[in-house]
Short mmCIF file of C-alpha atoms in Angstrom, two decimals:
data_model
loop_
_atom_site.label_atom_id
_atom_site.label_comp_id
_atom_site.label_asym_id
_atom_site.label_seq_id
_atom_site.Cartn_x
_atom_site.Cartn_y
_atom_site.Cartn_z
CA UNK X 1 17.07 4.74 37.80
CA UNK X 2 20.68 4.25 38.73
CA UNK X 3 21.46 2.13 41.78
CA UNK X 4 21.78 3.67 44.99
CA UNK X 5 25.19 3.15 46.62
CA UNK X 6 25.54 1.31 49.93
CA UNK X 7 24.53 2.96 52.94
CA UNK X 8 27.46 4.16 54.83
CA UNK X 9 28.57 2.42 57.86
CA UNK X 10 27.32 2.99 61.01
CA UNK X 11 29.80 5.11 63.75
CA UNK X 12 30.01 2.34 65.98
CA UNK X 13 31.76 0.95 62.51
CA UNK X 14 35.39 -0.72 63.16
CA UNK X 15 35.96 1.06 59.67
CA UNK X 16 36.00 4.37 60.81
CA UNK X 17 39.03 6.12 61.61
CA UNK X 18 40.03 6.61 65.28
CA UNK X 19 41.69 10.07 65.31
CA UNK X 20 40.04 13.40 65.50
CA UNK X 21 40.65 14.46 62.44
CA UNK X 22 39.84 11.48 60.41
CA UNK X 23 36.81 11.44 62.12
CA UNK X 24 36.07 14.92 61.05
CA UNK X 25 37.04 13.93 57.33
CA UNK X 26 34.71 11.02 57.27
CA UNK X 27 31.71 13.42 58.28
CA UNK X 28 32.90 15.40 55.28
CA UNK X 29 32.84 12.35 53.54
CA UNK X 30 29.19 11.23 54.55
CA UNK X 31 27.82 14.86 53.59
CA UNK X 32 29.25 14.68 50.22
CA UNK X 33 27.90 10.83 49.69
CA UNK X 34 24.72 11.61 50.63
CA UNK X 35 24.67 14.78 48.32
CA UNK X 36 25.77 12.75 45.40
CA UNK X 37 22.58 10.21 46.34
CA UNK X 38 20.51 13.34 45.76
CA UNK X 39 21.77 14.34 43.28
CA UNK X 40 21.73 11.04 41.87
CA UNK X 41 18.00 10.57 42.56
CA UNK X 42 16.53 14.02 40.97
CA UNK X 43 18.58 13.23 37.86
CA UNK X 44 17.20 9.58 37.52
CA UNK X 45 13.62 11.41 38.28
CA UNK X 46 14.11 13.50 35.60
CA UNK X 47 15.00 11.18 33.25
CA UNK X 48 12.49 8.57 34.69
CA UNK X 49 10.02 11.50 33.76
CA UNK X 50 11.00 12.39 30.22
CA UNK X 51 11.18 9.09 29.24
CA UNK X 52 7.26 8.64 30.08
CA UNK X 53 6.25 11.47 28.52
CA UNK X 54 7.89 11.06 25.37
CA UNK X 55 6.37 7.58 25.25
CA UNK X 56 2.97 9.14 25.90
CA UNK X 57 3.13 11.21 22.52
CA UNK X 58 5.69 9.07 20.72
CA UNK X 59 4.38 10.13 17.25
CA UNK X 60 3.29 8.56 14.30
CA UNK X 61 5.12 9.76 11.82
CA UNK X 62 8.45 8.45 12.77
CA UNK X 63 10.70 8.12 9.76
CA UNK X 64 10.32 5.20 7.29
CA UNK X 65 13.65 3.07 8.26
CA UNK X 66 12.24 3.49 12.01
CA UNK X 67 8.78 2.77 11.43
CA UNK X 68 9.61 -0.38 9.46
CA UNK X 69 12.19 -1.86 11.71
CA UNK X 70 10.05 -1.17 15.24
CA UNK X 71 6.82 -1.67 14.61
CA UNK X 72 5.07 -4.42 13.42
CA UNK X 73 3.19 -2.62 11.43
CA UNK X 74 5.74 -4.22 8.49
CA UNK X 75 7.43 -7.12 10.47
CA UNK X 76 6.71 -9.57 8.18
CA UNK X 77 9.10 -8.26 6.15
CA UNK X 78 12.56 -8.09 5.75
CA UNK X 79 13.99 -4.64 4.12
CA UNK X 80 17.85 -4.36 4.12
CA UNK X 81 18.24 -1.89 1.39
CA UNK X 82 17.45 2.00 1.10
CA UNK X 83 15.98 3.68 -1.78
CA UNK X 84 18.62 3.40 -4.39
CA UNK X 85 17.80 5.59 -7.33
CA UNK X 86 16.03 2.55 -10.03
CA UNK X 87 17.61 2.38 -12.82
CA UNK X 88 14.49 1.26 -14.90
CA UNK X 89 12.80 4.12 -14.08
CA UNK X 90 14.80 6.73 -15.58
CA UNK X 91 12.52 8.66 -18.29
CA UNK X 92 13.00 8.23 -22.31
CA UNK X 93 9.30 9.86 -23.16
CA UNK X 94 7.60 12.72 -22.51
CA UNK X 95 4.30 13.61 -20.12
CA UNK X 96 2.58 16.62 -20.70
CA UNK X 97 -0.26 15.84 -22.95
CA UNK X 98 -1.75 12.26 -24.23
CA UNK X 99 -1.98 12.59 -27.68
CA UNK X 100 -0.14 9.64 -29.87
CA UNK X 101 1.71 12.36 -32.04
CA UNK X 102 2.81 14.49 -28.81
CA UNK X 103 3.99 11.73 -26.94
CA UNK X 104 6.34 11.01 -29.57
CA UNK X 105 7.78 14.40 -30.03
CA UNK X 106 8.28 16.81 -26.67
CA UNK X 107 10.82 16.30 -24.21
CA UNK X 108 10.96 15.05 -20.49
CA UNK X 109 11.95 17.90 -18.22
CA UNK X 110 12.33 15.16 -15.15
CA UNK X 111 10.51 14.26 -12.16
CA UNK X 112 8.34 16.76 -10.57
CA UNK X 113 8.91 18.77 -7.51
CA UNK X 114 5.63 17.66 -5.96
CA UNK X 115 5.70 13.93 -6.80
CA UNK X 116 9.72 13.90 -5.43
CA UNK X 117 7.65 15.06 -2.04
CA UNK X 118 6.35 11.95 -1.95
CA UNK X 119 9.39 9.83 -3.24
CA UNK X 120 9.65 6.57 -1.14
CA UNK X 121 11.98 7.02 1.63
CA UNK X 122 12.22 3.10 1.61
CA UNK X 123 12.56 0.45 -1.14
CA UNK X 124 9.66 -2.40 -0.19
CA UNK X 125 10.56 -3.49 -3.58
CA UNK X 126 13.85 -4.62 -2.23
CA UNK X 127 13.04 -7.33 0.66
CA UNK X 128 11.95 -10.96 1.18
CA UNK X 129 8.93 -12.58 3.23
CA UNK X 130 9.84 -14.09 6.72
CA UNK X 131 8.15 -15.98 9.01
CA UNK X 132 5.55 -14.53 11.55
CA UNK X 133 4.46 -16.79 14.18
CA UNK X 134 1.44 -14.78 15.26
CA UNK X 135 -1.71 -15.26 13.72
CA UNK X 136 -3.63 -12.95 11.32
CA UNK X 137 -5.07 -9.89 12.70
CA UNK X 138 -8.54 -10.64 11.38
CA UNK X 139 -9.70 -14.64 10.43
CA UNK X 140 -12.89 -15.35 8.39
CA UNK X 141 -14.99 -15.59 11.54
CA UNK X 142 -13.71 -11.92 13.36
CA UNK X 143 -14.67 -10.20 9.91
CA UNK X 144 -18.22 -9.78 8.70
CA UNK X 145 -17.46 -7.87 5.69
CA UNK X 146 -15.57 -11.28 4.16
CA UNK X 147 -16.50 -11.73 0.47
CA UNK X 148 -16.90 -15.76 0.16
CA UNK X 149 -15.30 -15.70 -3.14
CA UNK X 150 -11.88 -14.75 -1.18
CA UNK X 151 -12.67 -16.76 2.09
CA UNK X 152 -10.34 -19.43 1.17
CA UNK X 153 -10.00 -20.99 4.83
CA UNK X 154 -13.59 -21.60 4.51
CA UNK X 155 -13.45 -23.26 1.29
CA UNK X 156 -10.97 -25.66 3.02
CA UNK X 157 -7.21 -24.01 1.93
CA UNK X 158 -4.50 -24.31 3.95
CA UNK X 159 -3.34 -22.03 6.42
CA UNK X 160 0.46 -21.76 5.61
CA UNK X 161 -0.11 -18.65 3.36
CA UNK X 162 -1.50 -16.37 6.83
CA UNK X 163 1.67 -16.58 8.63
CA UNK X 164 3.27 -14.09 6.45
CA UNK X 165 1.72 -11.31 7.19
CA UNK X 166 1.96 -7.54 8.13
CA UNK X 167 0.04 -5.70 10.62
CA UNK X 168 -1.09 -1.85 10.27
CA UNK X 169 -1.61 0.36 13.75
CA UNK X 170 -3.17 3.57 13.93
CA UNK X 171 -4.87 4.19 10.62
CA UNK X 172 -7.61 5.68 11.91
CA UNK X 173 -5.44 7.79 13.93
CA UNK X 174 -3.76 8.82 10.80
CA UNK X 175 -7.20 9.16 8.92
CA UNK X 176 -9.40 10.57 11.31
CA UNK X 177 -11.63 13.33 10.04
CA UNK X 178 -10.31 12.23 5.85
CA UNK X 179 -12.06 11.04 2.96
CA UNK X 180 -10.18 8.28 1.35
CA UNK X 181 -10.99 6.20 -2.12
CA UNK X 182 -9.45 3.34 -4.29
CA UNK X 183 -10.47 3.54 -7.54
CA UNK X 184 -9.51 0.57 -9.94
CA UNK X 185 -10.79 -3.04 -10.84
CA UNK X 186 -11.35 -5.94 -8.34
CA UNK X 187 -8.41 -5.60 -7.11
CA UNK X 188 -8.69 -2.17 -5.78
CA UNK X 189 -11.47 -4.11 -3.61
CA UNK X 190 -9.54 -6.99 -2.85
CA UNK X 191 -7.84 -4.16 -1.77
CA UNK X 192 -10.05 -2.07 0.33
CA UNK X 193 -11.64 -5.74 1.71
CA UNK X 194 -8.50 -6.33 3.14
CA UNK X 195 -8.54 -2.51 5.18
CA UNK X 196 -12.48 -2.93 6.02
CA UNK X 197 -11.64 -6.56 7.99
CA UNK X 198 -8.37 -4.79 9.35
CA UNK X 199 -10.11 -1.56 10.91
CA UNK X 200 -13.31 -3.69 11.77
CA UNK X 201 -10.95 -4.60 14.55
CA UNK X 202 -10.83 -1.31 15.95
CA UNK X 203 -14.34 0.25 14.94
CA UNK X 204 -17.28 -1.17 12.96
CA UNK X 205 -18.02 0.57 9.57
CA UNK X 206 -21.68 1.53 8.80
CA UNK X 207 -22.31 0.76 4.82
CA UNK X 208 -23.54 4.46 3.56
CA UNK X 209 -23.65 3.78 -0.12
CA UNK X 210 -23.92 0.86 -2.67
CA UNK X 211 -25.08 1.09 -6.39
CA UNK X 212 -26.68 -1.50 -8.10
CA UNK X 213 -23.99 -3.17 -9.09
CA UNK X 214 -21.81 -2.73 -6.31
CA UNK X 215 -19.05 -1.11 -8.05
CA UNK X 216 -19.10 2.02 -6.01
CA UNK X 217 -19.44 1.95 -2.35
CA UNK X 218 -19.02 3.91 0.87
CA UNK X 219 -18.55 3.03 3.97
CA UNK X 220 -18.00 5.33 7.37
CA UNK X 221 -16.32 5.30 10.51
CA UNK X 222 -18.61 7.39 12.73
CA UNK X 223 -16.42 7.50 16.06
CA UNK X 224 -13.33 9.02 13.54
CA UNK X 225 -15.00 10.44 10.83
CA UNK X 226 -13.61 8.41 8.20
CA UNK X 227 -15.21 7.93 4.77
CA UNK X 228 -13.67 5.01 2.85
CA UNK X 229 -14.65 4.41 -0.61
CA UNK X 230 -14.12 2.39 -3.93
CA UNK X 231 -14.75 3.80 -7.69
CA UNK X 232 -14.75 0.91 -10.32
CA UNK X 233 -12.76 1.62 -13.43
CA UNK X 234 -10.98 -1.40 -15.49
CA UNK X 235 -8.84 1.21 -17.58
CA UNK X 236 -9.42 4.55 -16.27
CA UNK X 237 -9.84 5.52 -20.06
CA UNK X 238 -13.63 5.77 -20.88
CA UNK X 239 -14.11 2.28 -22.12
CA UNK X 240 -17.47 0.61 -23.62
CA UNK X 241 -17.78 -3.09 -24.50
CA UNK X 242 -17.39 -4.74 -28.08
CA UNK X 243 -20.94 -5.45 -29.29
CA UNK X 244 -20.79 -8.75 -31.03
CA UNK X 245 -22.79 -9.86 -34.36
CA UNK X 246 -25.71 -11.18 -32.42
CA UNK X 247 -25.98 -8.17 -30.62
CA UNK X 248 -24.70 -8.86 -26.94
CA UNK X 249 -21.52 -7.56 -25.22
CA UNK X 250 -18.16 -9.49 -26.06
CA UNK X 251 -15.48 -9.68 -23.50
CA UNK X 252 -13.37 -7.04 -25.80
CA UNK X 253 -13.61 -3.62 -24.81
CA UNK X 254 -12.88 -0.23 -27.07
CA UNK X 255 -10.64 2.17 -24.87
CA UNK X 256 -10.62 5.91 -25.90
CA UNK X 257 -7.18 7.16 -24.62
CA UNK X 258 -7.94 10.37 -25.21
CA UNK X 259 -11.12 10.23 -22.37
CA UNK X 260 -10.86 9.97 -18.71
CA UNK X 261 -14.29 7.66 -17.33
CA UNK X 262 -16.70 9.92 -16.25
CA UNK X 263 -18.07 7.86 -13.25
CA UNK X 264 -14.96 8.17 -11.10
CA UNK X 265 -13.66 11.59 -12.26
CA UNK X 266 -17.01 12.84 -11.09
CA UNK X 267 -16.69 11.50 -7.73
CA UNK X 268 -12.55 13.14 -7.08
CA UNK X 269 -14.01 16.49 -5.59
CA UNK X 270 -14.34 15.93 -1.64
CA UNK X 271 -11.09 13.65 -1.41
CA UNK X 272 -8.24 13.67 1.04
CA UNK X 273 -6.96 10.39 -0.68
CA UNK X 274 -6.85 8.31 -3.90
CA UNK X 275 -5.46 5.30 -4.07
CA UNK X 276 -5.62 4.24 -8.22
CA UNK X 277 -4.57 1.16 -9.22
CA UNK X 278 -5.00 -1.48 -12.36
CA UNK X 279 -3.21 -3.08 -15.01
CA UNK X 280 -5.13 -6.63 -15.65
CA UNK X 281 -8.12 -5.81 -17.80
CA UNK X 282 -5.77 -4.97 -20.73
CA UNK X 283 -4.59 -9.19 -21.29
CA UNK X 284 -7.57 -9.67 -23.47
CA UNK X 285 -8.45 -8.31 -26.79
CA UNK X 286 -9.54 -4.55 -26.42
CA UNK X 287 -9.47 -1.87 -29.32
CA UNK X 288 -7.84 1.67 -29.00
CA UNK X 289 -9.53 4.72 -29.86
CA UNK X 290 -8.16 8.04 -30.10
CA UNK X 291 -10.06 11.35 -32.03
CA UNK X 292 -12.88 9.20 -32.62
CA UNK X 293 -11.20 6.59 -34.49
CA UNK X 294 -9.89 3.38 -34.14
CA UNK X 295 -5.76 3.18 -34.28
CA UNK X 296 -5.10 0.09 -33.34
CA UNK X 297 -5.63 -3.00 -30.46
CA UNK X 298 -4.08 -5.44 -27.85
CA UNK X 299 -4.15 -8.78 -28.29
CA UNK X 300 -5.12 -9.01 -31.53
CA UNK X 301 -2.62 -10.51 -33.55
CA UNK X 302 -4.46 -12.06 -36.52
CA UNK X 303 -7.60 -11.10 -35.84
CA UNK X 304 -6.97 -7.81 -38.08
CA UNK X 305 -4.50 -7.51 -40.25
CA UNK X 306 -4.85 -3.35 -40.74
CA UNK X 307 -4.71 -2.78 -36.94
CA UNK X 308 -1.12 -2.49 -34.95
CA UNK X 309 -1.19 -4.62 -31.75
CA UNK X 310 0.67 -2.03 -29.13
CA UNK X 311 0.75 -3.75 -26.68
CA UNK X 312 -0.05 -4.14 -23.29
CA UNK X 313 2.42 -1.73 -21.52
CA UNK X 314 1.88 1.02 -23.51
CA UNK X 315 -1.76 1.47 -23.68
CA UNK X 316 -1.19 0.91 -19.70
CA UNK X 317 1.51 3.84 -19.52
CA UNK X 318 -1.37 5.76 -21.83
CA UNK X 319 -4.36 5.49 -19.25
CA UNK X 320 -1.76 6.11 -16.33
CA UNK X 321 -0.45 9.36 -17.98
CA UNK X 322 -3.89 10.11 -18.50
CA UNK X 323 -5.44 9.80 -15.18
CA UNK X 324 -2.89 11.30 -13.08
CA UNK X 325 -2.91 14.89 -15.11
CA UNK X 326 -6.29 14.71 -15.33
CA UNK X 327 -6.18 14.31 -11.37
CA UNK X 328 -3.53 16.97 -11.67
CA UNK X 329 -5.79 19.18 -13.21
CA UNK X 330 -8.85 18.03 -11.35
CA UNK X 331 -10.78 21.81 -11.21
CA UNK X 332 -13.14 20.93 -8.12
CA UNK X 333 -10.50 18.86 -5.96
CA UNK X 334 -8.73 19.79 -2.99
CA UNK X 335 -5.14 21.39 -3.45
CA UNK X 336 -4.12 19.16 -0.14
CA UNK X 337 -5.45 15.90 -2.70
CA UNK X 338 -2.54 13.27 -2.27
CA UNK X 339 -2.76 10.31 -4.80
CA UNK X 340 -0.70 7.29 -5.07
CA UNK X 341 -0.71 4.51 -7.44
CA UNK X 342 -0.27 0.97 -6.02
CA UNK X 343 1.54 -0.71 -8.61
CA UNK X 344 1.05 -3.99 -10.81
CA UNK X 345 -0.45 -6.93 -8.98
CA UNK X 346 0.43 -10.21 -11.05
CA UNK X 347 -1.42 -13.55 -11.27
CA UNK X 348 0.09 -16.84 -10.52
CA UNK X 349 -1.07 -19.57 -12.84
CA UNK X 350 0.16 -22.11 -13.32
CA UNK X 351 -0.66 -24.79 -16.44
CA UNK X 352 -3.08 -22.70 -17.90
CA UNK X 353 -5.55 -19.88 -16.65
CA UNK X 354 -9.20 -19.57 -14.94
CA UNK X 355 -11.44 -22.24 -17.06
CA UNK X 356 -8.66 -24.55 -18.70
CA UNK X 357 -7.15 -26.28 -15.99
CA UNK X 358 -5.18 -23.60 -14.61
CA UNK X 359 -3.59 -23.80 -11.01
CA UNK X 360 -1.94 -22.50 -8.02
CA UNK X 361 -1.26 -24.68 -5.01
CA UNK X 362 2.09 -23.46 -3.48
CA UNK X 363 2.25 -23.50 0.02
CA UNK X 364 5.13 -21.26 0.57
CA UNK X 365 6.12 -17.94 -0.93
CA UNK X 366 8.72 -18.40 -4.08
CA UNK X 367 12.25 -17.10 -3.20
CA UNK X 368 13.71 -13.96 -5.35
CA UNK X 369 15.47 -16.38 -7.50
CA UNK X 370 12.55 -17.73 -9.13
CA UNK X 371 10.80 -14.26 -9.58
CA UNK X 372 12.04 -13.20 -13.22
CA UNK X 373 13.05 -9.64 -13.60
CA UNK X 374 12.41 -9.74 -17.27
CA UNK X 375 8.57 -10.42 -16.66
CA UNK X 376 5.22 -8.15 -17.70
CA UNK X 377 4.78 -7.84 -14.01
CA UNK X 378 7.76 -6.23 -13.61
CA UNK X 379 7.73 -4.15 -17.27
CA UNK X 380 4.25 -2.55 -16.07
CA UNK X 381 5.60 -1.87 -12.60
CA UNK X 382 8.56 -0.10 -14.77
CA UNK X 383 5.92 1.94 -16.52
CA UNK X 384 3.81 3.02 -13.62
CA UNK X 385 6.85 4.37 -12.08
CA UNK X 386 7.88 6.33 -15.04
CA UNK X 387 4.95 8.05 -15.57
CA UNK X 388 4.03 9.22 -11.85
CA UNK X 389 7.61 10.81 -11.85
CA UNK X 390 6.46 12.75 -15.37
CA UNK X 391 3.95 14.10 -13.79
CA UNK X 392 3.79 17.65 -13.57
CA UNK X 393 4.83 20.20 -10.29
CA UNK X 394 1.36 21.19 -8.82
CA UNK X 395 0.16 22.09 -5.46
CA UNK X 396 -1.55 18.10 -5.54
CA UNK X 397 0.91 15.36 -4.23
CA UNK X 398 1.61 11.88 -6.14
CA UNK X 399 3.22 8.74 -5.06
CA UNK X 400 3.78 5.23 -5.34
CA UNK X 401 2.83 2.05 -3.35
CA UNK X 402 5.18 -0.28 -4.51
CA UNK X 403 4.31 -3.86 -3.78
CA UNK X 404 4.78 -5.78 -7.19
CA UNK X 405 8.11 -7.33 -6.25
CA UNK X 406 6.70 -8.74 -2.74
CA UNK X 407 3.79 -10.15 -4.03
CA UNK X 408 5.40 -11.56 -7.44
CA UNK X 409 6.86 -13.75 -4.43
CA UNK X 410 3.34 -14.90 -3.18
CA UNK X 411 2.57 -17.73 -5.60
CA UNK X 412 0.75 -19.20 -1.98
CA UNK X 413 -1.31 -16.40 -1.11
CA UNK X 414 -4.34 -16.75 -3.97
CA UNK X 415 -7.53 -18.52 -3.58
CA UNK X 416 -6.98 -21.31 -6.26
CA UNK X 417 -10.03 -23.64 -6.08
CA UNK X 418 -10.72 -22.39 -2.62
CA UNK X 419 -14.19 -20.39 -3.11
CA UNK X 420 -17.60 -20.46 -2.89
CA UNK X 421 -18.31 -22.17 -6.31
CA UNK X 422 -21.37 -19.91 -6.88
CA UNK X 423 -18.77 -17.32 -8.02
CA UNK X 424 -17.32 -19.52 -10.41
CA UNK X 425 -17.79 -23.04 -11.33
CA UNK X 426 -14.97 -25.45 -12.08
CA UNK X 427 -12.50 -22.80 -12.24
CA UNK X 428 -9.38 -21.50 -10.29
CA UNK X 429 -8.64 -18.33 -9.16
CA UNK X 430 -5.02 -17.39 -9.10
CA UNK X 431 -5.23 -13.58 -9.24
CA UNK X 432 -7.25 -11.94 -6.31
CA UNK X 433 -5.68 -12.41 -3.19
CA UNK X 434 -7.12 -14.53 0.02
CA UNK X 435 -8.64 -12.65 2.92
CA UNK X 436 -6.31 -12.65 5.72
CA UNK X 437 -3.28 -13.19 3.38
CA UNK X 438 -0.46 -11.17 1.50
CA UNK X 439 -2.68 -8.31 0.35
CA UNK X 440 -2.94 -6.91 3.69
CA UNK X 441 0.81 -5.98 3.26
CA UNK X 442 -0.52 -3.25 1.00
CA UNK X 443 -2.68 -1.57 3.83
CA UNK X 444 0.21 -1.62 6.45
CA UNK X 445 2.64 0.27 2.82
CA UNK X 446 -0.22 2.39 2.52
CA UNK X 447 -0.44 3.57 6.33
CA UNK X 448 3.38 3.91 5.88
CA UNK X 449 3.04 6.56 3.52
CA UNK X 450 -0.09 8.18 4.93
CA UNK X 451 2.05 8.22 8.72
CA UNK X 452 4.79 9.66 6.99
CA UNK X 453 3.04 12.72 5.51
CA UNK X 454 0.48 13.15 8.51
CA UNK X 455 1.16 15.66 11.38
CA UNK X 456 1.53 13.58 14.91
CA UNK X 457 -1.16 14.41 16.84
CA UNK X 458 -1.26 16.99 19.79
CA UNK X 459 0.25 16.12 22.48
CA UNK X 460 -3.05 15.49 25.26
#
């Protein structure tokens, strides 16, 4: 409220004027004052008044450049640059089908009306990591749900990596009443870890569903009616292991590109939200399979001379072609389905890999000048982008979660030789992500998006 002006002076006051008519102008004078202080006063109530009630049902779906600059929900991270229009994503193949001789031959007819809907109104590709001072939102001991394998304070690693962080607010606000999966490999569940110890904050999940193998799971949130689930796929493709000579699985895999895996497929009806990811089970030797036959392999060079070795970004930019018009085209899912892909995740060894004496001990994030643009990281990133523009207009939304720049950065934030050895014996692991740590920057992008297309709530 503005100040109130000094009272006027009393009329005993040497100040006031002596002759009759001054004294009648200085009553004229006190009238009008005091008006003004009224006047003053009901429009500083007014405003006083607007100013809580817009607070009261301040909304969450403010726009991204807001969001991202006022709330913490991203404050961990420094974005200076808009959405430019990327350069490497510009289209030079086709999208409509997923056959090898069709993919060669029809034309692009440019990004799609629907998946421009969902076009990121913020680059979180374009940023660095600052410091936060604050500690994690969750630790190891305020989170139940904590796989061992990723506790890596635990296991005795340093702290340094936490203090990087982002915080989410409000996704259960956002989801309430939604059924939301992630469908992908272990990172999808690093992924959805990260969200369980995050909203175990706010509201305890009760575990509805585990298979045997606990690579599909549900989990609800009773007091906001909130499904959350995970679908394991390594390639989206259907995919069976490479029976060796003495008859047991190898670690090779043959990948039909022209077949979407039943198990998650099955399980799209009923969604609100997929979240599909992936990209790392394709760095060993797999097979390709299309029409029943076998065209060629990753991986493989010298193992068979009559097979060509494609390599590992296109069978990627096959299965992701794949999977999003067969979500497209999903006959028993909801028009309202929204998907996006979270792109690439890369590893961080160093001097070798898992078994051979492979490492990762930074203590600090890398700065943009030692990420290399010219990397697979980034190449796959490229090629996820590409082909959720191709895909086609429908009444089903697509979009990305870009985070493969930001955590190409985070050569600190992996467990290293900081797990429960039962998982793995004498081995590093510089892939999956530590729990608190940089992956739960993809939860705070994800309830970015979700805010962004979600109606604010009534006002109460």
């Amino acid at each position: 409220m503005a100040p109130l002006l000094p009272p006027s002076p009393p009329s005993g006051s040497p100040r006031l004027l002596k002759s009759s008519s001054g004294s009648e102008w200085n009553v004229v004078v006190q009238r009008n004052v005091k008006s003004s202080l009224l006047l003053l006063l009901a429009i500083s109530t007014v405003v006083a008044f607007s100013i809580l009630y817009s607070s009261r049902s301040l909304t969450v779906a403010r726009t991204a450049g807001e969001a991202l600059t006022q709330s913490p929900l991203l404050a961990a991270l420094d974005l200076s640059s808009r959405m430019p229009e990327d350069d490497d994503d510009q289209s030079d193949e086709p999208a409509e089908v997923v056959s090898l001789t069709a993919a060669a031959s029809s034309t692009d007819d440019g990004p799609s009306e629907a998946a421009m809907q969902l076009e990121e109104k913020c680059d979180i590709s374009r940023g660095k990591w600052v410091r936060e001072p604050n500690g994690p939102v969750y630790t190891n001991l305020t989170c139940p749900m904590l796989p061992d394998f990723k506790n890596c304070q635990k296991f005795g690693k340093d702290d340094g990596h936490l203090y990087w962080r982002f915080v989410p607010e409000r996704f259960l606000d956002v989801v309430r009443g939604k059924r939301l999966a992630f469908i992908g490999d272990s990172l999808a569940r690093n992924q959805i870890d990260s969200l369980l110890c995050l909203l175990s904050q706010a509201e305890a999940p009760r575990d509805v569903y585990s298979d045997a193998f606990d690579k599909y799971r549900t989990w609800h949130f009773p007091a906001h009616n909130f499904t959350l689930m995970v679908m394991w796929t390594e390639f989206y493709a259907h995919a069976v292991p490479v029976v060796g000579a003495d008859g047991k699985p190898t670690s090779s895999f043959d990948i039909h590109l022209d077949r979407l895996g039943a198990d998650w497929t099955s399980r799209l009806p009923g969604l609100d939200y997929a979240i599909i990811s992936g990209g790392n089970w394709f760095f060993r030797v797999n097979y390709l399979w299309e029409g029943g036959r076998r065209i060629g392999c990753l991986n493989c060079a010298g193992n068979d001379a009559n097979l060509t070795d494609f390599g590992v970004a296109y069978a990627v930019r096959r299965v992701v072609r794949a999977a999003v018009e067969g979500i497209a085209r999903c006959p028993g899912c909801k028009t309202s389905l929204i998907t996006f892909l979270r792109t690439y995740s890369p590893d961080h060894f160093e001097q070798g890999s898992w078994f051979d004496g492979g490492y990762c001990n930074r203590t600090a994030p890398l700065q943009e000048r030692e990420v290399s643009m010219e990397s697979i990281a980034w190449e796959l990133r490229r090629v996820q982008r590409e082909e959720m523009r191709r895909v086609r207009a429908t009444k089903r939304r697509f979009g990305v979660l870009d985070v493969t720049k930001a955590m190409m950065m985070r050569a600190d934030g992996h467990p290293d030789n900081h797990f429960d050895s039962r998982w793995r014996r004498n081995g590093s692991d510089c892939l999956h992500w530590c729990l608190p740590g940089p992956v739960d920057m993809w939860n705070g992008v994800l309830l970015q998006r979700l805010a962004e297309l979600t109606p604010p709530p009534a006002a109460r």
